[in-house]
Amino acid sequence: MRIFVAGGAGYVGSHTVKALVAAGHEVTVFDSLVAGHRDAVDPAAAFIRGDLADGRALADVLKQGRFDGVIHFAAFLNVGESVEKPLMYYRNNVTNTLNLLEAMEAADVRRIVFSSTCAVYGEPDRLPITEDLPKAPINPYGATKLAVEGMLRDSAGAWGLAAVALRYFNAAGAAADGSIGEDHSPELHLIPLVLQVALGQRENIKIFGTDYPTPDGTCIRDYIHVDDLASAHVRAIEGAKPGELEAFNVGTGRGNSVREIIEACRSVTGHAIPAIEQARRPGDPPSLYADASKIKARFGWSARYVDVRETIESAWRWHSAHPAGYAN
Ligand code: UDP
């Protein structure tokens, strides 16, 4: 297939591009490089620097490319920032996706896989999370992703779009061959922050809340390896059904607490990694982990990395070889 990947220079995007190329697809990456990295893009993929905000340029690229499908990663993803600047998030994540869908309809590209998030569930009242639970995001970031799911559902009904929304849990790890990995600026995610302490780039890791109703008092999350996320996208773009939006959780089905993650990082790196207990971070649900049986039944996909230690090992290989990320 000829596949257009919006945001293909980002963390999950670049790992997916690599997996698409390995599966024999012809890939064009479209990325503004505001957050992505040119060096993260597989050399076998074509690269266009562009912004989804520029609907006209986008329409031209899609018309000329004769693409079979689109995978859409381009979005802002910082929950705290989305609370402070909601309209910036709606413009970038929702309005720009509207441009993309309009350009797709005009160019007759009728297949899309969209990066959604477990943040669409807000604070679920049941665990593990199944796709049918109420969608009640508690921050603008999650609300923008849910809004896009609505545009996809309505487009599927109206013009036969084949759409899949993948609701990721916590993306983590790096490519098994060490070639690409995570590099956010600023970095706000737990595993890379803990590994930065091991690298001596930070003095300690702050544990946000130790009084949650969980066995060790810290938050539980489902850390899904980025290569597993990548393979889920490949299956989804190949198998999307016309006229429907299908939404799937993509997680391991296992939860790990913040303390467990820090301990696993100590064991993997051999560094002491001082931790400081702090108050809760506003907006963090106590526990989130996936029931991923729906995507297994539909696409035969399940996570290959089920032990978070192996995910951390892959991340550590990347961060220790590239302590300044792509600047190395
Ligand atoms: N967390 C933490 N210290 C940090 C960063 C994160 O204790 O410096 C916790 C955070 O409260 C959450 C978990 O680690 O419970 C995962 O946070 P992250 O920001 O990586 O992902 P999120 O689950 O918020 O998408």
Coordinates of C-alpha atoms and ligand atoms in Angstrom, one line a residue:
M1 CA 0.0 0.0 0.0
R2 CA 1.0 3.6 -0.5
I3 CA 0.6 5.2 3.0
F4 CA 0.7 8.8 4.0
V5 CA 1.9 9.2 7.6
A6 CA 1.1 12.5 9.3
G7 CA 3.4 13.0 12.3
G8 CA 5.7 10.2 11.1
A9 CA 8.8 11.9 12.6
G10 CA 7.5 11.6 16.2
Y11 CA 7.9 8.9 18.7
V12 CA 5.2 6.4 17.9
G13 CA 5.0 7.6 14.3
S14 CA 8.7 6.9 13.5
H15 CA 8.5 3.4 14.9
T16 CA 5.4 2.7 12.9
V17 CA 7.0 4.1 9.7
K18 CA 9.9 1.6 10.3
A19 CA 7.4 -1.2 10.7
L20 CA 5.4 -0.2 7.6
V21 CA 8.6 -0.1 5.5
A22 CA 9.6 -3.6 6.9
A23 CA 6.2 -4.9 5.9
G24 CA 6.8 -3.7 2.3
H25 CA 4.6 -0.6 2.2
E26 CA 5.5 2.6 0.4
V27 CA 5.6 5.4 2.9
T28 CA 5.5 9.2 2.7
V29 CA 6.0 11.0 6.0
F30 CA 4.4 14.5 6.5
D31 CA 5.7 16.3 9.6
S32 CA 6.2 19.9 10.6
L33 CA 9.2 18.9 12.8
V34 CA 7.9 21.1 15.5
A35 CA 8.2 18.1 17.8
G36 CA 9.4 15.4 15.5
H37 CA 12.9 14.5 14.4
R38 CA 14.1 14.2 10.7
D39 CA 16.6 11.6 11.8
A40 CA 13.9 9.4 13.2
V41 CA 12.4 8.9 9.8
D42 CA 13.3 5.6 8.1
P43 CA 15.6 6.4 5.1
A44 CA 13.3 4.3 2.9
A45 CA 10.4 6.6 3.4
A46 CA 9.8 9.8 1.5
F47 CA 9.7 12.9 3.7
I48 CA 7.7 16.1 3.2
R49 CA 8.1 18.9 5.8
G50 CA 4.6 20.5 6.2
D51 CA 1.9 21.4 8.6
L52 CA -1.7 20.1 8.6
A53 CA -2.7 23.7 9.3
D54 CA -2.0 24.4 5.6
G55 CA -5.0 22.8 4.1
R56 CA -4.2 23.8 0.6
A57 CA -0.7 22.3 0.5
L58 CA -2.1 19.2 2.2
A59 CA -4.8 18.8 -0.4
D60 CA -2.2 19.0 -3.2
V61 CA 0.1 16.4 -1.6
L62 CA -2.8 14.0 -1.1
K63 CA -4.1 14.5 -4.7
Q64 CA -0.7 13.9 -6.2
G65 CA 0.3 11.0 -4.0
R66 CA -2.5 8.5 -4.9
F67 CA -2.4 7.1 -1.4
D68 CA -4.3 4.0 -0.3
G69 CA -4.4 5.1 3.3
V70 CA -3.4 7.6 6.0
I71 CA -2.0 7.0 9.5
H72 CA -2.4 10.1 11.6
F73 CA -0.1 10.8 14.6
A74 CA 0.3 14.6 14.3
A75 CA -1.0 16.1 17.6
F76 CA 0.0 17.9 20.8
L77 CA 0.1 15.5 23.7
N78 CA 0.9 17.3 26.9
V79 CA -2.1 17.0 29.2
G80 CA -1.0 19.8 31.6
E81 CA -0.4 22.2 28.6
S82 CA -3.8 21.2 27.2
V83 CA -5.5 22.4 30.5
E84 CA -3.6 25.8 30.2
K85 CA -4.1 26.3 26.5
P86 CA -7.2 24.4 25.4
L87 CA -7.8 26.3 22.2
M88 CA -4.3 25.7 21.0
Y89 CA -5.1 22.0 21.5
Y90 CA -8.4 22.1 19.7
R91 CA -6.9 24.0 16.8
N92 CA -3.9 21.7 16.4
N93 CA -5.6 18.3 17.2
V94 CA -9.1 18.9 15.9
T95 CA -9.1 21.6 13.3
N96 CA -6.0 20.3 11.6
T97 CA -7.5 16.8 11.5
L98 CA -10.6 18.4 9.9
N99 CA -8.2 19.7 7.2
L100 CA -6.7 16.2 6.8
L101 CA -10.1 14.6 6.4
E102 CA -11.3 17.2 3.9
A103 CA -8.2 16.7 1.9
M104 CA -8.7 12.9 2.0
E105 CA -12.3 13.1 0.9
A106 CA -11.3 15.4 -2.0
A107 CA -8.5 13.1 -3.1
D108 CA -10.6 10.0 -2.6
V109 CA -8.4 8.5 0.1
R110 CA -10.8 6.4 2.2
R111 CA -8.8 4.7 4.8
I112 CA -7.3 6.0 8.1
V113 CA -5.8 4.9 11.3
F114 CA -5.9 7.4 14.1
S115 CA -3.7 7.8 17.3
S116 CA -6.3 7.9 20.0
T117 CA -5.7 7.5 23.7
C118 CA -6.9 5.9 26.9
A119 CA -7.4 9.5 28.1
V120 CA -10.8 9.3 26.3
Y121 CA -12.1 7.2 29.3
G122 CA -11.2 9.8 31.9
E123 CA -11.5 8.0 35.3
P124 CA -13.0 4.7 34.5
D125 CA -15.2 3.0 37.1
R126 CA -14.1 -0.5 36.1
L127 CA -10.8 -2.2 35.4
P128 CA -9.4 -3.5 33.1
I129 CA -10.7 -0.9 30.6
T130 CA -12.9 -2.2 27.8
E131 CA -13.8 -0.1 24.8
D132 CA -17.5 0.1 25.7
L133 CA -16.8 2.0 29.0
P134 CA -18.1 5.6 29.0
K135 CA -16.0 8.1 27.2
A136 CA -15.6 10.9 29.7
P137 CA -12.2 12.7 29.3
I138 CA -11.1 14.8 32.2
N139 CA -8.8 17.1 30.2
P140 CA -8.8 19.0 26.9
Y141 CA -6.2 16.6 25.4
G142 CA -8.5 13.6 25.9
A143 CA -11.4 15.7 24.7
T144 CA -9.7 16.6 21.4
K145 CA -9.0 12.9 20.7
L146 CA -12.6 12.0 21.4
A147 CA -13.8 14.8 19.1
V148 CA -11.7 13.4 16.3
E149 CA -13.1 9.9 16.9
G150 CA -16.5 11.6 16.4
M151 CA -15.4 13.1 13.1
L152 CA -14.2 9.7 11.9
R153 CA -17.4 7.9 12.9
D154 CA -19.5 10.5 11.1
S155 CA -17.2 10.4 8.0
A156 CA -17.3 6.6 7.9
G157 CA -21.1 6.8 7.8
A158 CA -21.3 9.6 5.2
W159 CA -18.6 8.9 2.7
G160 CA -17.5 5.3 3.3
L161 CA -14.3 6.1 5.2
A162 CA -12.6 3.0 6.7
A163 CA -11.4 4.2 10.1
V164 CA -9.6 2.7 13.0
A165 CA -8.9 4.6 16.3
L166 CA -6.2 3.0 18.4
R167 CA -6.5 4.0 22.0
Y168 CA -3.0 3.8 23.3
F169 CA -2.1 3.3 27.0
N170 CA 1.4 4.4 28.0
A171 CA 3.8 4.2 25.1
A172 CA 7.3 3.2 26.2
G173 CA 10.6 1.6 25.0
A174 CA 12.6 2.0 21.9
A175 CA 13.3 0.0 18.6
A176 CA 14.8 -3.4 19.3
D177 CA 17.8 -2.6 17.0
G178 CA 18.5 0.7 18.9
S179 CA 18.2 2.8 15.8
I180 CA 15.3 5.1 17.1
G181 CA 13.7 5.9 20.4
E182 CA 12.0 8.5 22.5
D183 CA 13.1 12.2 22.5
H184 CA 10.5 14.7 23.8
S185 CA 11.3 18.2 24.7
P186 CA 10.4 18.9 27.4
E187 CA 10.4 15.3 28.6
L188 CA 7.4 14.6 30.9
H189 CA 7.0 10.8 30.8
L190 CA 7.9 8.6 33.6
I191 CA 10.3 6.0 32.1
P192 CA 12.6 8.5 30.2
L193 CA 12.7 10.8 33.2
V194 CA 13.8 7.9 35.5
L195 CA 16.4 6.9 33.0
Q196 CA 17.7 10.5 32.8
V197 CA 18.4 10.2 36.6
A198 CA 20.4 7.0 35.8
L199 CA 22.3 9.0 33.2
G200 CA 23.1 11.7 35.7
Q201 CA 21.1 14.3 33.8
R202 CA 18.6 14.7 36.8
E203 CA 19.3 14.4 40.5
N204 CA 16.2 12.4 41.3
I205 CA 12.8 11.3 40.2
K206 CA 9.7 12.7 41.8
I207 CA 6.9 10.3 42.6
F208 CA 3.6 12.2 42.1
G209 CA 1.4 10.9 44.9
T210 CA 1.9 7.9 47.3
D211 CA -1.6 7.9 48.8
Y212 CA -3.6 6.4 45.9
P213 CA -5.9 3.5 46.5
T214 CA -3.4 1.0 44.9
P215 CA -1.3 -1.7 46.6
D216 CA 1.8 0.5 47.0
G217 CA 0.0 3.9 47.0
T218 CA 1.4 5.0 43.6
C219 CA -0.4 5.2 40.2
I220 CA -0.7 2.2 38.0
R221 CA -0.3 2.4 34.2
D222 CA -0.1 0.0 31.3
Y223 CA 3.2 0.5 29.6
I224 CA 3.0 -0.7 26.0
H225 CA 6.1 -1.1 23.9
V226 CA 6.4 1.3 21.0
D227 CA 7.2 -1.5 18.6
D228 CA 4.0 -3.3 19.7
L229 CA 2.1 -0.1 19.0
A230 CA 3.7 0.1 15.6
S231 CA 2.6 -3.5 14.7
A232 CA -0.9 -2.6 15.8
H233 CA -0.9 0.3 13.2
V234 CA 0.3 -2.0 10.4
R235 CA -2.5 -4.5 11.1
A236 CA -5.1 -1.8 11.4
I237 CA -4.2 0.1 8.1
E238 CA -4.2 -3.2 6.3
G239 CA -7.5 -4.4 7.7
A240 CA -9.7 -1.3 8.2
K241 CA -13.3 -1.8 7.0
P242 CA -15.1 0.7 4.8
G243 CA -18.1 2.6 6.3
E244 CA -17.1 2.0 9.9
L245 CA -15.0 3.5 12.8
E246 CA -13.6 0.7 14.9
A247 CA -11.9 1.7 18.2
F248 CA -9.5 -0.6 20.0
N249 CA -7.5 -0.4 23.2
V250 CA -3.8 -1.0 22.6
G251 CA -2.1 -2.1 25.8
T252 CA -0.4 -5.1 27.5
G253 CA -3.3 -5.7 29.9
R254 CA -0.9 -5.5 32.8
G255 CA -0.4 -2.6 35.1
N256 CA 2.7 -1.4 36.9
S257 CA 3.0 1.1 39.7
V258 CA 5.3 4.2 39.6
R259 CA 7.4 2.5 42.4
E260 CA 7.6 -0.7 40.3
I261 CA 8.8 1.2 37.3
I262 CA 11.5 3.0 39.3
E263 CA 12.6 -0.3 40.9
A264 CA 12.8 -2.0 37.5
C265 CA 14.9 0.9 36.1
R266 CA 17.3 0.6 39.1
S267 CA 17.7 -3.1 38.3
V268 CA 18.1 -2.6 34.5
T269 CA 20.6 0.3 34.8
G270 CA 22.5 -0.7 38.0
H271 CA 22.1 2.9 39.2
A272 CA 20.7 3.9 42.6
I273 CA 18.1 6.4 41.2
P274 CA 17.0 8.5 44.2
A275 CA 13.3 9.1 44.4
I276 CA 11.4 11.8 46.2
E277 CA 7.8 11.4 47.3
Q278 CA 5.6 14.4 46.3
A279 CA 1.9 15.4 46.3
R280 CA -0.3 14.1 43.6
R281 CA -0.2 15.6 40.1
P282 CA -3.7 17.1 39.4
G283 CA -5.7 15.0 36.9
D284 CA -3.9 11.6 37.3
P285 CA -6.4 8.7 37.6
P286 CA -5.1 6.1 40.1
S287 CA -5.1 3.1 37.8
L288 CA -5.4 2.6 34.1
Y289 CA -4.8 -0.7 32.3
A290 CA -6.3 -2.2 29.1
D291 CA -8.5 -5.1 28.3
A292 CA -6.9 -5.6 24.9
S293 CA -9.0 -8.6 23.9
K294 CA -11.0 -6.8 21.2
I295 CA -7.9 -6.0 19.0
K296 CA -6.7 -9.5 19.5
A297 CA -10.0 -11.0 18.3
R298 CA -10.2 -8.6 15.3
F299 CA -6.6 -8.3 14.1
G300 CA -4.8 -11.2 15.9
W301 CA -2.7 -8.6 17.6
S302 CA -1.3 -8.9 21.1
A303 CA 1.7 -7.3 22.8
R304 CA 5.0 -9.1 22.5
Y305 CA 6.6 -7.2 25.3
V306 CA 4.6 -8.2 28.4
D307 CA 7.4 -7.8 31.0
V308 CA 7.9 -4.1 31.5
R309 CA 11.6 -4.9 32.4
E310 CA 12.2 -5.8 28.7
T311 CA 10.6 -2.6 27.6
I312 CA 12.8 -0.6 30.0
E313 CA 15.9 -2.5 28.7
S314 CA 15.1 -1.4 25.2
A315 CA 14.6 2.2 26.4
W316 CA 17.9 2.1 28.3
R317 CA 19.8 0.9 25.2
W318 CA 18.5 3.9 23.3
H319 CA 19.0 6.5 26.1
S320 CA 22.4 5.3 27.1
A321 CA 23.6 5.3 23.5
H322 CA 21.9 8.7 22.8
P323 CA 22.0 10.7 26.0
A324 CA 21.1 13.8 24.1
G325 CA 18.4 12.0 22.0
Y326 CA 18.6 12.8 18.3
A327 CA 21.1 15.6 19.0
N328 CA 23.6 12.8 19.2
Ligands
UDP1 N1 4.9 10.3 37.2 C1 5.7 10.5 38.3 N2 6.8 11.3 38.2 C2 7.1 11.9 37.1 C3 6.4 11.7 35.9 C4 5.3 10.8 36.0 O1 5.4 10.0 39.4 O2 8.1 12.6 37.1 C5 3.7 9.4 37.3 C6 2.4 10.0 36.9 O3 1.8 10.6 38.0 C7 1.6 8.9 36.3 C8 2.7 7.9 35.8 O4 4.0 8.3 36.4 O5 1.0 8.2 37.4 C9 2.9 8.0 34.3 O6 3.0 9.3 33.9 P1 3.3 9.8 32.4 O7 3.4 11.3 32.5 O8 4.5 9.0 32.0 O9 2.1 9.3 31.6 P2 0.5 9.5 31.8 O10 0.0 8.3 32.4 O11 0.3 10.7 32.5 O12 0.0 9.6 30.3

